[in-house]
Coordinates of C-alpha atoms and ligand atoms in Angstrom, one line a residue:
V7 CA 132.3 149.5 92.5
F8 CA 129.8 147.5 94.1
Q9 CA 129.8 143.7 93.3
L10 CA 126.9 143.2 91.2
S11 CA 126.7 139.7 90.4
V12 CA 127.0 138.0 94.1
P13 CA 125.1 134.7 93.7
L14 CA 121.7 135.1 95.1
N15 CA 122.4 131.5 97.5
F16 CA 124.7 133.7 98.8
L17 CA 121.7 136.4 99.1
G18 CA 120.2 133.6 100.9
S19 CA 121.7 132.9 103.2
V20 CA 123.4 136.3 104.6
Y21 CA 119.3 137.3 104.9
R22 CA 118.3 134.0 106.9
E23 CA 122.0 134.9 109.3
L24 CA 120.1 138.2 109.0
R25 CA 117.1 137.0 110.6
Q26 CA 118.0 134.3 112.8
S27 CA 120.4 137.5 114.3
L28 CA 116.7 139.5 114.5
L29 CA 115.4 136.3 116.4
D30 CA 117.7 135.6 118.9
M31 CA 117.5 139.4 119.5
E32 CA 117.2 138.3 123.4
T33 CA 120.1 136.5 122.9
L34 CA 122.3 139.1 121.8
F35 CA 124.5 141.0 124.6
N36 CA 124.6 143.6 122.1
L37 CA 124.1 143.4 118.0
Q38 CA 127.3 145.2 117.0
K39 CA 129.5 142.7 119.0
V40 CA 127.4 139.4 117.2
N41 CA 130.7 137.7 115.2
V42 CA 129.1 136.6 112.5
A43 CA 132.4 134.2 111.6
V44 CA 131.7 131.9 113.9
K45 CA 130.7 128.1 111.4
E46 CA 129.1 125.2 111.3
P47 CA 130.8 122.0 109.9
K48 CA 128.4 120.4 107.2
D49 CA 125.8 118.4 108.6
V50 CA 125.5 118.8 112.9
K51 CA 123.8 116.9 115.4
P52 CA 121.4 119.2 118.2
L53 CA 123.1 119.4 121.5
L54 CA 121.4 116.4 123.2
L55 CA 121.3 117.2 126.8
T56 CA 121.0 115.1 129.1
G57 CA 120.9 117.2 132.8
G58 CA 122.9 121.0 131.4
E59 CA 126.7 120.3 132.3
I60 CA 128.9 122.7 131.7
R61 CA 132.3 122.4 130.6
F62 CA 135.5 124.9 130.1
E63 CA 138.5 123.1 129.0
N64 CA 141.5 125.2 128.9
V65 CA 139.9 128.3 127.1
K66 CA 141.8 131.5 125.3
F67 CA 140.2 134.3 123.9
G68 CA 140.7 137.6 122.8
Y69 CA 138.6 140.0 121.2
R70 CA 141.8 140.7 119.4
P71 CA 144.6 138.0 119.9
D72 CA 147.4 139.8 121.0
R73 CA 145.3 140.6 123.7
P74 CA 143.5 137.4 125.6
I75 CA 140.4 137.9 127.7
L76 CA 140.4 134.7 128.6
K77 CA 143.9 131.9 129.8
N78 CA 143.8 129.2 131.0
L79 CA 140.3 128.6 131.6
S80 CA 138.9 126.2 132.9
F81 CA 135.4 126.1 135.1
T82 CA 133.1 123.0 135.4
I83 CA 129.1 123.4 136.6
P84 CA 127.3 120.4 137.3
A85 CA 124.0 120.1 136.1
G86 CA 120.8 121.2 137.8
K87 CA 122.9 123.4 140.2
K88 CA 123.0 127.2 140.0
V89 CA 126.8 128.4 139.7
A90 CA 128.0 132.2 139.8
I91 CA 130.4 133.9 138.3
V92 CA 132.4 137.2 140.2
G93 CA 134.7 139.5 138.8
P94 CA 136.7 142.2 138.4
S95 CA 134.6 144.7 135.6
G96 CA 136.4 144.1 132.7
C97 CA 137.7 141.0 133.6
G98 CA 135.6 138.8 130.5
K99 CA 132.4 137.2 132.4
S100 CA 130.1 138.6 129.8
T101 CA 133.0 136.9 127.4
I102 CA 132.7 133.6 129.0
L103 CA 128.1 133.8 127.9
R104 CA 128.5 135.2 124.6
L105 CA 131.4 132.1 124.3
L106 CA 128.9 129.6 124.8
F107 CA 126.1 131.0 122.7
R108 CA 128.9 131.3 120.6
S109 CA 128.5 134.5 118.7
Y110 CA 132.3 134.1 119.0
D111 CA 134.3 131.0 119.2
V112 CA 137.5 129.4 121.5
Q113 CA 140.9 130.5 120.2
E114 CA 142.3 127.7 122.9
G115 CA 140.4 125.2 124.6
R116 CA 137.5 123.6 124.3
I117 CA 133.2 124.1 125.8
L118 CA 131.3 121.2 126.2
I119 CA 127.6 120.8 127.3
D120 CA 126.6 117.6 128.3
G121 CA 129.9 116.3 126.9
Q122 CA 129.2 118.0 123.3
D123 CA 132.4 120.7 121.7
I124 CA 130.1 122.6 121.1
R125 CA 131.5 123.4 117.5
D126 CA 129.7 120.5 116.6
V127 CA 125.9 120.8 117.3
S128 CA 123.7 122.9 115.7
L129 CA 123.5 126.5 116.6
E130 CA 120.2 126.8 116.1
S131 CA 120.1 123.6 118.7
L132 CA 122.3 125.5 120.8
R133 CA 120.4 128.7 120.9
K134 CA 117.1 127.4 121.3
A135 CA 118.7 125.2 124.3
I136 CA 120.0 128.5 126.1
G137 CA 117.9 131.9 127.7
V138 CA 120.5 134.9 128.6
V139 CA 118.5 138.2 130.7
P140 CA 121.0 140.3 129.3
Q141 CA 122.6 143.2 130.9
D142 CA 119.9 145.9 128.7
T143 CA 117.3 144.2 127.7
P144 CA 116.1 145.1 123.4
L145 CA 112.9 145.2 122.5
F146 CA 111.2 145.6 120.1
N147 CA 109.5 147.9 118.0
N148 CA 105.4 146.3 119.1
T149 CA 103.8 145.8 121.4
I150 CA 104.5 144.6 126.1
E151 CA 102.3 141.6 125.3
H152 CA 104.8 140.8 121.6
N153 CA 107.3 141.6 123.9
I154 CA 107.0 138.9 126.5
K155 CA 106.1 136.1 124.2
Y156 CA 109.0 136.7 121.6
G157 CA 110.0 133.5 124.5
N158 CA 107.5 131.3 122.6
M159 CA 105.2 132.6 119.7
E160 CA 102.9 130.6 121.0
A161 CA 101.9 130.8 123.9
S162 CA 99.0 131.9 125.2
A163 CA 97.0 135.6 126.4
E164 CA 97.2 133.4 129.7
E165 CA 100.7 132.3 129.4
V166 CA 101.9 135.6 128.2
R167 CA 99.5 137.0 131.8
A168 CA 100.9 134.2 134.0
A169 CA 104.2 134.9 132.7
A170 CA 104.4 138.4 133.3
K171 CA 103.2 138.0 136.8
K172 CA 106.3 135.7 138.0
A173 CA 108.5 137.7 136.7
H174 CA 106.7 140.7 139.0
I175 CA 105.7 142.5 136.3
H176 CA 101.9 142.0 135.5
Q177 CA 100.4 144.6 137.7
S178 CA 102.6 147.6 136.5
I179 CA 101.3 146.9 132.8
Q180 CA 98.7 147.0 133.9
Q181 CA 98.8 150.7 134.8
F182 CA 100.4 151.7 131.1
P183 CA 97.7 152.9 129.0
D184 CA 96.8 150.8 126.4
G185 CA 97.6 148.3 129.4
Y186 CA 99.7 144.6 127.0
D187 CA 98.5 146.7 124.2
T188 CA 100.6 149.2 124.9
M189 CA 103.7 149.7 122.3
V190 CA 107.3 149.9 123.7
G191 CA 110.5 150.3 121.9
E192 CA 112.2 153.3 120.6
R193 CA 108.3 154.7 119.0
G194 CA 106.9 153.2 121.5
M195 CA 106.1 154.2 125.3
M196 CA 109.8 154.5 128.0
I197 CA 109.9 151.5 130.2
S198 CA 112.5 152.1 133.0
G199 CA 116.0 149.8 133.0
G200 CA 113.8 148.0 135.6
E201 CA 110.7 147.5 133.5
K202 CA 112.7 145.9 130.8
Q203 CA 114.5 143.6 132.4
R204 CA 110.7 142.0 134.3
L205 CA 109.8 141.8 131.0
A206 CA 113.3 140.2 129.7
V207 CA 112.7 137.6 132.8
S208 CA 109.4 136.8 131.7
R209 CA 110.7 135.9 128.2
L210 CA 113.3 134.1 130.0
I211 CA 109.8 132.2 132.0
L212 CA 107.4 131.5 128.5
K213 CA 110.7 130.1 126.8
D214 CA 111.6 128.0 129.4
P215 CA 114.8 126.9 128.7
P216 CA 116.6 124.4 129.5
L217 CA 120.4 126.6 130.5
L218 CA 119.7 130.4 131.6
F219 CA 121.9 133.1 132.0
F220 CA 121.7 135.9 133.8
D221 CA 123.8 138.5 132.8
E222 CA 123.8 140.7 135.7
A223 CA 120.0 140.6 134.9
T224 CA 118.5 141.9 137.7
S225 CA 121.0 145.7 138.6
A226 CA 118.6 148.5 137.5
L227 CA 116.1 147.1 139.9
D228 CA 115.7 148.1 143.6
T229 CA 117.1 146.4 147.1
Y230 CA 113.4 145.2 146.9
T231 CA 111.9 144.2 144.3
E232 CA 115.1 142.9 143.4
Q233 CA 114.9 140.9 146.3
N234 CA 111.2 139.1 145.8
L235 CA 112.0 138.8 141.7
L236 CA 115.6 136.3 142.8
A237 CA 113.6 134.9 145.5
H238 CA 111.1 133.6 142.8
I239 CA 113.7 133.0 139.4
N240 CA 115.4 130.8 142.6
S241 CA 112.3 128.2 143.7
I242 CA 111.4 128.1 139.4
L243 CA 115.3 126.7 139.3
K244 CA 114.6 124.7 142.2
E245 CA 111.9 123.2 140.8
K246 CA 112.4 122.4 137.1
S247 CA 117.0 122.1 138.7
R248 CA 117.7 123.9 135.2
T249 CA 120.9 124.8 135.4
S250 CA 121.1 128.5 135.5
V251 CA 124.7 130.9 135.4
F252 CA 124.6 134.3 138.1
V253 CA 127.5 136.9 136.2
A254 CA 126.9 139.7 138.7
H255 CA 128.8 142.6 140.4
R256 CA 126.7 142.3 143.8
L257 CA 127.3 139.7 145.8
R258 CA 124.9 139.5 147.4
T259 CA 122.5 138.4 145.5
I260 CA 124.3 135.4 144.7
Y261 CA 125.7 134.5 148.1
D262 CA 123.5 131.2 147.7
S263 CA 124.7 129.5 144.9
D264 CA 125.3 125.7 144.6
L265 CA 129.0 127.5 143.5
I266 CA 130.8 130.1 142.7
I267 CA 133.7 130.7 139.9
V268 CA 135.8 133.7 140.9
L269 CA 137.7 134.7 138.0
Q270 CA 140.7 137.0 138.4
S271 CA 142.8 138.3 134.8
G272 CA 141.1 135.5 133.0
E273 CA 141.7 132.6 135.1
V274 CA 139.5 131.3 138.3
A275 CA 141.1 132.8 140.9
E276 CA 139.1 130.3 143.6
S277 CA 136.1 129.0 143.2
G278 CA 133.8 127.0 146.2
T279 CA 130.2 128.0 148.1
H280 CA 130.5 131.6 149.9
E281 CA 131.0 129.9 153.3
K282 CA 134.5 128.3 152.0
L283 CA 135.0 131.0 149.7
I284 CA 134.8 133.0 153.5
D285 CA 137.2 130.6 155.3
R286 CA 139.4 130.9 152.7
A287 CA 139.7 134.6 153.2
G288 CA 141.0 135.3 149.7
V289 CA 139.6 138.1 146.9
Y290 CA 136.1 136.7 147.1
S291 CA 135.6 137.4 151.4
E292 CA 137.8 140.5 150.9
L293 CA 135.2 141.9 148.1
W294 CA 132.4 140.9 150.4
S295 CA 133.7 142.5 152.7
A296 CA 133.7 145.1 150.8
Q297 CA 130.8 145.2 149.4
E298 CA 129.1 145.0 153.0
T299 CA 130.6 147.1 154.8
S300 CA 129.2 149.6 152.2
L301 CA 125.7 148.0 151.6
D302 CA 126.1 149.3 156.3
S303 CA 126.8 153.0 155.1
S304 CA 124.6 153.3 152.1
S305 CA 121.1 155.0 152.9
D306 CA 119.3 154.7 149.7
E307 CA 118.4 151.1 149.9
T308 CA 115.0 151.5 150.7
N309 CA 113.5 153.5 148.6
Y310 CA 111.7 150.7 146.2
S311 CA 109.0 150.9 142.6
G312 CA 107.8 147.8 142.5
E313 CA 106.0 145.2 142.6
G314 CA 105.5 142.9 145.6
Ligands
ATP67 P1 131.4 143.9 133.9 O1 131.8 143.0 135.0 O2 131.9 144.6 134.1 O3 130.3 143.3 132.8 P2 133.4 142.0 132.3 O4 133.9 140.4 133.3 O5 131.3 141.7 132.1 O6 133.1 142.4 132.9 P3 133.1 141.6 129.8 O7 132.4 141.8 129.0 O8 133.7 140.4 128.9 O9 133.9 142.1 131.5 O10 134.2 142.2 128.5 C1 136.3 141.6 129.4 C2 136.6 142.5 128.2 O11 136.6 142.7 127.0 C3 136.8 143.6 128.6 O12 138.3 144.8 128.3 C4 136.0 144.5 127.3 O13 136.5 146.1 126.9 C5 136.4 143.7 126.1 N1 135.9 143.2 125.1 C6 134.3 143.1 125.5 N2 133.5 143.5 124.4 C7 134.8 143.3 123.4 C8 134.8 143.4 122.0 N3 133.4 143.0 121.2 N4 135.5 143.4 121.4 C9 136.9 144.0 122.0 N5 136.9 144.1 122.9 C10 135.7 143.2 123.7

């Protein structure tokens, strides 16, 4: 039996919640996975960013209480640095980003951004400060222009094009039937995974948030395009000294990070720079050797389709 006497203000908040979810879609790794149960305390303050330091303190989290994914996880991502999180599939790398975005709350411990527990600041200010390039970017059933502009609705046509150029997608867009007016999304033109990823990057460039998360953000690109795009992202990060977190499988894409955090069984197994971790001859060094060996023996790395 339907409950028809739902108070109107409740519906209003559901509507706002929904609208918010749609607005944040770019950053939702998967709409289904989002738990709208995270609560905001009354009279929340906005997040005050000073440098963008991120700190996990004894964080425990599992999607189900009986199956913890992160156990007593502690690490610090220094302000303005490029940090990579690596580790076996399923160890909780994406989960860390979801917790930072407050799609879920930690069960124990806390997450601090510039010293503020993220549960004490407004969700709006937190999510505004974060830009994510997810594994799979949801596209709106709208034009390419709109999909990029979503990063910053006030951006001019020139700014959209400049962002697209930086993300190495401008030339491809010009080849589309209606250029920037080409409809994409479920009812529009099909675009490739790599093009989607570059659209997501141009969105991010336009949004220009203080904290940037890349979740396997370039995995659908061929090596050539990926290297180009990463070089560009790196120069933007350096120029603006933004804090950035890269979740990656292929260590080649992150070995130049200021800090590499290696996860294993829900905890930090080791961390340091590439050189330090190689010297340590532990988990990272083993992974690195394994990947380098397989790179040497693969021959499908030469085809490329991207922009130079
Ligand atoms: P990969 O490298 O394969 O992307 P990951 O290290 O990013 O993996 P997560 O996506 O964080 O791993 O997932 C960690 C664990 O949590 C996995 O075992 C996954 O199956 C589980 N998991 C992820 N999302 C959910 C969810 N919404 N509900 C229940 N379990 C989930």
